[in-house]
Short mmCIF file of C-alpha atoms and ligand atoms in Angstrom, two decimals:
data_model
loop_
_atom_site.label_atom_id
_atom_site.label_comp_id
_atom_site.label_asym_id
_atom_site.label_seq_id
_atom_site.Cartn_x
_atom_site.Cartn_y
_atom_site.Cartn_z
CA MET B 1 143.61 175.06 235.79
CA LYS B 2 141.83 175.28 232.43
CA LYS B 3 139.40 172.57 231.48
CA ASN B 4 141.00 169.17 231.07
CA GLU B 5 144.37 170.30 229.84
CA PRO B 6 145.57 166.95 228.48
CA GLN B 7 149.26 166.47 229.03
CA ASN B 8 151.54 167.36 226.15
CA ARG B 9 148.94 168.46 223.66
CA ALA B 10 146.59 171.29 222.84
CA ARG B 11 142.89 170.75 223.46
CA VAL B 12 140.84 169.62 220.48
CA MET B 13 137.53 171.29 219.55
CA LEU B 14 135.10 169.77 217.05
CA ILE B 15 132.64 172.24 215.54
CA THR B 16 129.61 171.14 213.52
CA GLY B 17 128.41 173.65 210.95
CA ALA B 18 131.81 175.31 210.55
CA THR B 19 131.23 176.42 206.96
CA SER B 20 129.62 179.75 207.87
CA GLY B 21 128.26 181.97 210.63
CA PHE B 22 128.89 181.08 214.27
CA GLY B 23 130.75 177.87 213.49
CA GLU B 24 133.21 179.49 211.12
CA SER B 25 133.85 182.38 213.50
CA THR B 26 134.32 180.00 216.42
CA ALA B 27 136.96 178.15 214.39
CA TYR B 28 139.06 181.31 214.08
CA HIS B 29 138.62 182.24 217.75
CA ALA B 30 139.45 178.74 218.93
CA ALA B 31 142.58 178.54 216.78
CA GLN B 32 143.66 181.88 218.20
CA ALA B 33 143.11 180.49 221.71
CA GLY B 34 145.38 177.51 220.99
CA PHE B 35 142.85 174.80 220.20
CA GLN B 36 143.36 172.18 217.53
CA LEU B 37 140.30 171.82 215.38
CA ILE B 38 138.09 169.30 213.64
CA LEU B 39 135.72 171.19 211.36
CA THR B 40 132.57 169.69 209.88
CA GLY B 41 129.77 170.61 207.50
CA ARG B 42 128.28 169.58 204.18
CA ARG B 43 130.04 172.09 201.89
CA GLN B 44 133.47 170.63 201.26
CA ASP B 45 134.73 173.66 199.28
CA ARG B 46 134.04 175.92 202.26
CA LEU B 47 135.80 173.52 204.64
CA ASN B 48 138.81 173.28 202.34
CA ALA B 49 139.06 177.08 202.18
CA LEU B 50 138.66 177.39 205.96
CA LYS B 51 141.39 174.83 206.54
CA VAL B 52 143.77 176.93 204.47
CA ALA B 53 142.68 180.20 206.12
CA VAL B 54 142.85 178.93 209.71
CA GLY B 55 146.10 177.07 209.14
CA PRO B 56 147.83 174.20 210.94
CA ALA B 57 145.44 174.27 213.91
CA VAL B 58 143.01 172.33 211.71
CA LEU B 59 143.60 168.61 212.28
CA MET B 60 140.79 167.32 210.07
CA ILE B 61 137.82 168.37 208.07
CA LEU B 62 134.88 165.97 207.93
CA VAL B 63 132.16 166.32 205.32
CA PHE B 64 128.82 164.85 206.34
CA ASP B 65 125.18 165.69 206.84
CA VAL B 66 124.25 165.49 210.53
CA ARG B 67 120.77 164.24 209.54
CA ASP B 68 122.32 161.07 208.12
CA ARG B 69 123.01 158.84 211.12
CA GLU B 70 125.19 156.34 209.27
CA ALA B 71 127.24 159.00 207.49
CA THR B 72 127.70 160.83 210.79
CA ALA B 73 128.82 157.66 212.56
CA HIS B 74 131.19 156.76 209.73
CA ALA B 75 132.80 160.21 209.62
CA LEU B 76 133.21 160.54 213.38
CA ALA B 77 134.63 157.02 213.69
CA SER B 78 137.55 158.19 211.56
CA ILE B 79 138.76 160.47 214.38
CA PRO B 80 141.79 158.84 216.04
CA ASP B 81 141.62 158.36 219.82
CA ASP B 82 144.22 161.09 220.40
CA TRP B 83 142.01 163.61 218.63
CA VAL B 84 138.69 162.84 220.29
CA PRO B 85 137.40 166.33 221.07
CA ASP B 86 137.83 167.93 224.47
CA VAL B 87 135.14 170.40 223.39
CA LEU B 88 132.27 169.46 221.08
CA VAL B 89 130.32 172.43 219.70
CA ASN B 90 126.95 171.21 218.41
CA ASN B 91 126.28 174.24 216.24
CA ALA B 92 124.91 172.93 212.91
CA GLY B 93 121.32 174.02 212.49
CA LEU B 94 118.82 176.02 210.55
CA ALA B 95 115.35 177.47 210.24
CA VAL B 96 113.40 176.85 207.04
CA GLY B 97 110.27 178.85 206.23
CA LYS B 98 108.15 181.12 208.40
CA GLU B 99 104.62 180.03 207.55
CA PRO B 100 102.00 179.72 210.29
CA LEU B 101 101.49 176.16 211.44
CA ASP B 102 98.38 175.57 209.34
CA GLU B 103 100.32 176.44 206.19
CA GLY B 104 103.62 174.79 207.12
CA LEU B 105 105.49 172.53 204.73
CA TYR B 106 106.32 169.04 205.90
CA GLU B 107 109.62 169.13 204.08
CA ASP B 108 110.69 172.27 205.99
CA TRP B 109 109.59 170.76 209.29
CA ASN B 110 111.58 167.60 208.64
CA ARG B 111 114.70 169.57 207.74
CA MET B 112 114.54 171.52 211.01
CA ILE B 113 113.74 168.61 213.29
CA ASP B 114 116.19 166.26 211.59
CA THR B 115 119.03 168.80 211.71
CA ASN B 116 118.49 170.72 214.95
CA VAL B 117 117.32 167.84 217.13
CA LYS B 118 118.28 164.52 215.57
CA GLY B 119 121.55 165.86 214.13
CA LEU B 120 122.64 167.08 217.55
CA LEU B 121 121.74 163.67 218.96
CA HIS B 122 123.56 161.75 216.24
CA VAL B 123 126.82 163.65 216.78
CA SER B 124 126.58 163.53 220.58
CA ARG B 125 125.75 159.81 220.64
CA GLU B 126 128.77 158.96 218.52
CA LEU B 127 131.28 161.15 220.36
CA ALA B 128 130.17 161.26 223.99
CA PRO B 129 131.15 157.64 224.74
CA ARG B 130 134.71 158.43 223.65
CA MET B 131 135.06 161.81 225.39
CA ARG B 132 137.27 162.09 228.47
CA PHE B 133 136.58 163.29 232.00
CA GLY B 134 136.70 167.11 231.96
CA SER B 135 135.46 167.44 228.37
CA GLN B 136 132.68 169.78 227.35
CA ILE B 137 129.70 169.80 225.02
CA ILE B 138 128.35 173.21 223.99
CA ASN B 139 124.96 173.11 222.26
CA MET B 140 123.77 176.00 220.10
CA GLY B 141 120.27 176.92 221.23
CA SER B 142 118.43 180.16 220.57
CA ILE B 143 116.23 182.84 222.05
CA ALA B 144 113.68 180.93 219.94
CA GLY B 145 114.10 178.10 222.46
CA ARG B 146 112.94 180.41 225.24
CA GLN B 147 110.13 182.33 223.54
CA ALA B 148 107.79 181.26 220.73
CA TYR B 149 106.80 183.53 217.86
CA GLY B 150 104.35 183.47 214.98
CA GLY B 151 105.61 181.45 212.06
CA GLY B 152 108.31 179.87 214.22
CA ALA B 153 106.49 176.85 215.64
CA VAL B 154 108.70 174.03 214.43
CA TYR B 155 111.94 176.02 214.71
CA ASN B 156 110.80 177.01 218.22
CA ALA B 157 110.06 173.38 219.04
CA SER B 158 113.48 172.31 217.81
CA LYS B 159 115.27 174.92 219.93
CA PHE B 160 113.07 174.28 222.99
CA ALA B 161 114.22 170.69 222.49
CA VAL B 162 117.84 171.83 222.65
CA VAL B 163 117.13 173.29 226.11
CA GLY B 164 115.71 169.97 227.31
CA LEU B 165 118.45 167.93 225.70
CA THR B 166 121.15 170.13 227.20
CA GLN B 167 119.71 169.76 230.69
CA ALA B 168 119.24 166.00 230.37
CA MET B 169 122.67 165.48 228.81
CA ARG B 170 124.22 167.42 231.71
CA ILE B 171 122.61 164.96 234.13
CA ASP B 172 123.44 161.83 232.12
CA LEU B 173 127.06 162.82 231.59
CA LEU B 174 127.69 164.13 235.12
CA PRO B 175 129.19 160.85 236.37
CA ARG B 176 131.65 160.91 233.49
CA GLY B 177 132.74 164.50 234.18
CA ILE B 178 131.51 165.82 230.83
CA GLN B 179 130.05 169.30 231.21
CA VAL B 180 127.16 170.34 228.98
CA SER B 181 126.30 173.97 228.20
CA GLU B 182 124.03 175.96 225.91
CA VAL B 183 124.58 179.24 224.09
CA ALA B 184 121.26 180.83 223.14
CA PRO B 185 121.70 183.81 220.81
CA GLY B 186 119.13 186.35 219.73
CA ALA B 187 119.08 187.89 216.25
CA ALA B 188 122.44 187.47 214.53
CA LYS B 189 123.35 188.29 210.96
CA THR B 190 124.78 185.17 209.33
CA GLU B 191 123.49 183.01 206.47
CA PHE B 192 120.64 182.00 208.80
CA SER B 193 117.94 184.21 207.24
CA ASN B 194 119.07 183.47 203.68
CA VAL B 195 118.51 179.81 204.45
CA ARG B 196 115.20 180.44 206.26
CA PHE B 197 113.81 182.51 203.37
CA LYS B 198 115.20 180.14 200.72
CA ALA B 199 117.65 182.63 199.18
CA ASP B 200 115.22 185.58 199.07
CA ALA B 201 117.87 188.22 199.77
CA GLN B 202 115.41 191.04 200.44
CA MET B 203 113.42 189.10 203.03
CA ALA B 204 116.67 188.06 204.68
CA GLU B 205 117.95 191.63 204.75
CA ASP B 206 114.66 192.97 206.19
CA VAL B 207 115.12 190.89 209.34
CA TYR B 208 118.01 193.12 210.39
CA GLN B 209 116.68 196.51 209.23
CA GLY B 210 117.03 199.38 211.67
CA PHE B 211 119.08 197.75 214.44
CA GLU B 212 122.50 196.27 214.94
CA PRO B 213 122.22 192.48 215.19
CA LEU B 214 124.75 190.23 216.87
CA SER B 215 127.71 189.30 214.73
CA SER B 216 129.02 185.77 214.46
CA GLN B 217 132.06 186.99 216.42
CA ASP B 218 129.84 188.00 219.37
CA VAL B 219 128.49 184.47 219.54
CA ALA B 220 131.90 182.86 219.04
CA GLU B 221 133.17 184.86 222.02
CA ALA B 222 130.34 183.43 224.17
CA VAL B 223 131.30 179.90 223.09
CA MET B 224 134.94 180.59 223.89
CA PHE B 225 134.06 182.06 227.29
CA ILE B 226 132.44 178.74 228.20
CA ALA B 227 135.32 176.73 226.77
CA ASP B 228 137.89 178.76 228.71
CA ARG B 229 136.48 178.51 232.24
CA PRO B 230 138.52 176.75 234.91
CA GLN B 231 137.96 173.03 235.46
CA HIS B 232 135.62 173.52 238.45
CA VAL B 233 133.26 175.93 236.63
CA CYS B 234 130.45 175.05 234.22
CA ILE B 235 128.58 177.89 232.55
CA GLN B 236 125.28 176.10 232.06
CA GLU B 237 123.76 178.61 229.66
CA ILE B 238 124.34 181.99 228.06
CA LEU B 239 121.47 183.97 226.53
CA ILE B 240 123.03 186.69 224.39
CA ALA B 241 121.02 189.22 222.40
CA PRO B 242 121.58 192.48 220.56
CA ALA B 243 121.25 195.56 222.80
CA ALA B 244 118.27 196.50 220.62
CA GLN B 245 116.42 193.22 221.32
CA ALA B 246 114.48 192.86 224.59
CA SER B 247 112.58 189.74 223.58
CA VAL B 248 112.21 187.67 220.47
CA ASN B 249 109.67 190.17 219.10
CA HIS B 250 110.62 193.41 220.90
CA LEU B 251 113.22 195.20 218.82
CA ARG B 252 114.14 198.87 218.90
CA ARG B 253 114.35 199.63 215.19
CA ILE B 254 115.38 203.00 213.82
CA GLN B 255 113.13 203.93 210.92
CA LEU B 256 115.27 204.66 207.88
P1 NDP V 1 124.52 179.70 209.12
O1 NDP V 1 123.47 179.37 208.12
O2 NDP V 1 125.47 180.79 208.80
O3 NDP V 1 125.33 178.40 209.53
C1 NDP V 1 124.69 177.16 209.69
C2 NDP V 1 125.73 176.05 209.68
O4 NDP V 1 125.05 174.81 209.92
C3 NDP V 1 126.44 175.94 208.35
O5 NDP V 1 127.80 175.76 208.57
C4 NDP V 1 125.83 174.70 207.71
O6 NDP V 1 126.82 174.04 206.95
C5 NDP V 1 125.49 173.87 208.95
N1 NDP V 1 124.44 172.90 208.65
C6 NDP V 1 123.14 173.14 208.34
N2 NDP V 1 122.50 172.00 208.08
C7 NDP V 1 123.41 171.00 208.21
C8 NDP V 1 123.36 169.60 208.07
N3 NDP V 1 122.22 168.96 207.73
N4 NDP V 1 124.48 168.88 208.27
C9 NDP V 1 125.62 169.49 208.63
N5 NDP V 1 125.75 170.82 208.80
C10 NDP V 1 124.65 171.57 208.59
O7 NDP V 1 123.72 180.07 210.46
P2 NDP V 1 124.20 180.43 211.94
O8 NDP V 1 125.66 180.45 212.08
O9 NDP V 1 123.42 181.62 212.33
O10 NDP V 1 123.57 179.19 212.72
C11 NDP V 1 124.31 178.32 213.52
C12 NDP V 1 123.41 177.82 214.64
O11 NDP V 1 122.96 178.93 215.43
C13 NDP V 1 122.13 177.11 214.18
O12 NDP V 1 121.91 176.02 215.05
C14 NDP V 1 121.04 178.17 214.36
O13 NDP V 1 119.78 177.60 214.57
C15 NDP V 1 121.55 178.89 215.59
N6 NDP V 1 121.08 180.25 215.83
C16 NDP V 1 121.17 181.24 214.88
C17 NDP V 1 120.76 182.52 215.18
C18 NDP V 1 120.80 183.64 214.18
O14 NDP V 1 120.04 184.64 214.35
N7 NDP V 1 121.65 183.59 213.18
C19 NDP V 1 120.26 182.87 216.52
C20 NDP V 1 120.20 181.76 217.42
C21 NDP V 1 120.62 180.52 217.10
P3 NDP V 1 126.57 173.33 205.52
O15 NDP V 1 125.46 174.07 204.83
O16 NDP V 1 127.89 173.45 204.83
O17 NDP V 1 126.24 171.94 205.88
C1 8X3 V 2 117.44 182.47 215.48
C2 8X3 V 2 116.82 183.64 216.17
O1 8X3 V 2 114.65 184.91 216.56
O2 8X3 V 2 115.24 184.35 214.27
O3 8X3 V 2 117.51 181.37 216.32
O4 8X3 V 2 114.46 182.66 215.77
S1 8X3 V 2 115.21 183.89 215.68
#
């Protein structure tokens, strides 16, 4: 039996950060797999366009900033009981800046910690109490939550935190039959580096020079693999990297 197949309805997946990258790709894959969707993010125009593109599988779009606890609570409270997600994908996140610690900007640090750690907590705290036995939470971690690198300190800390939160959530939610998993991707070409380098297109492009990074589809497939396991199986974590990436800083690049 698939995870918690509720009688007479398709499973519902809520994806945070569905306006681009992994979240957007997961929306298409999940719709294809028969899920109904609640898609969230800050950019309403993107969510509107995605709703049209994905079609009737989209039950709701919710526009809110995961850093804002009250706005998050208000938006998620609008989900009717019948549509409380069977699968919550805590994907919204970002890196901002790549300065060494002694040159770091407090504003960048706050954005990363407030989004990647507190945002994940805000969404989980609001939804977990309403989720049913057999539901799943899939947190988006990173290879940066396994290995630190220069200029990554606060992003690293935020993704190491996702590892700890995932493990602790799995323990806390065990009695309620809610499974908690983590997908930890390596280098993937999305809007991630444009955001990190504050719209410097060349710096963003340079990250992926000389090797084939993961695509957002590769990561969406990992999310869907977890979501599609039978009821008695929990994939606790998936670390997925490009074939050309052996560690966070060991990449086989072809010189162009
Ligand atoms: P994108 O920049 O393409 O997507 C990030 C998504 O997060 C967007 O939909 C954005 O939506 C949303 N988001 C960011 N901040 C907020 C916020 N405050 N409130 C609500 N939504 C927010 O990057 P990716 O798809 O690559 O990143 C998705 C996740 O994967 C992140 O957690 C990232 O750390 C992680 N990751 C990325 C890797 C990579 O190499 N790309 C590798 C490993 C992990 P909007 O701006 O509309 O709010
Ligand atoms: C994103 C991957 O290596 O740029 O989480 O930090 S990395």
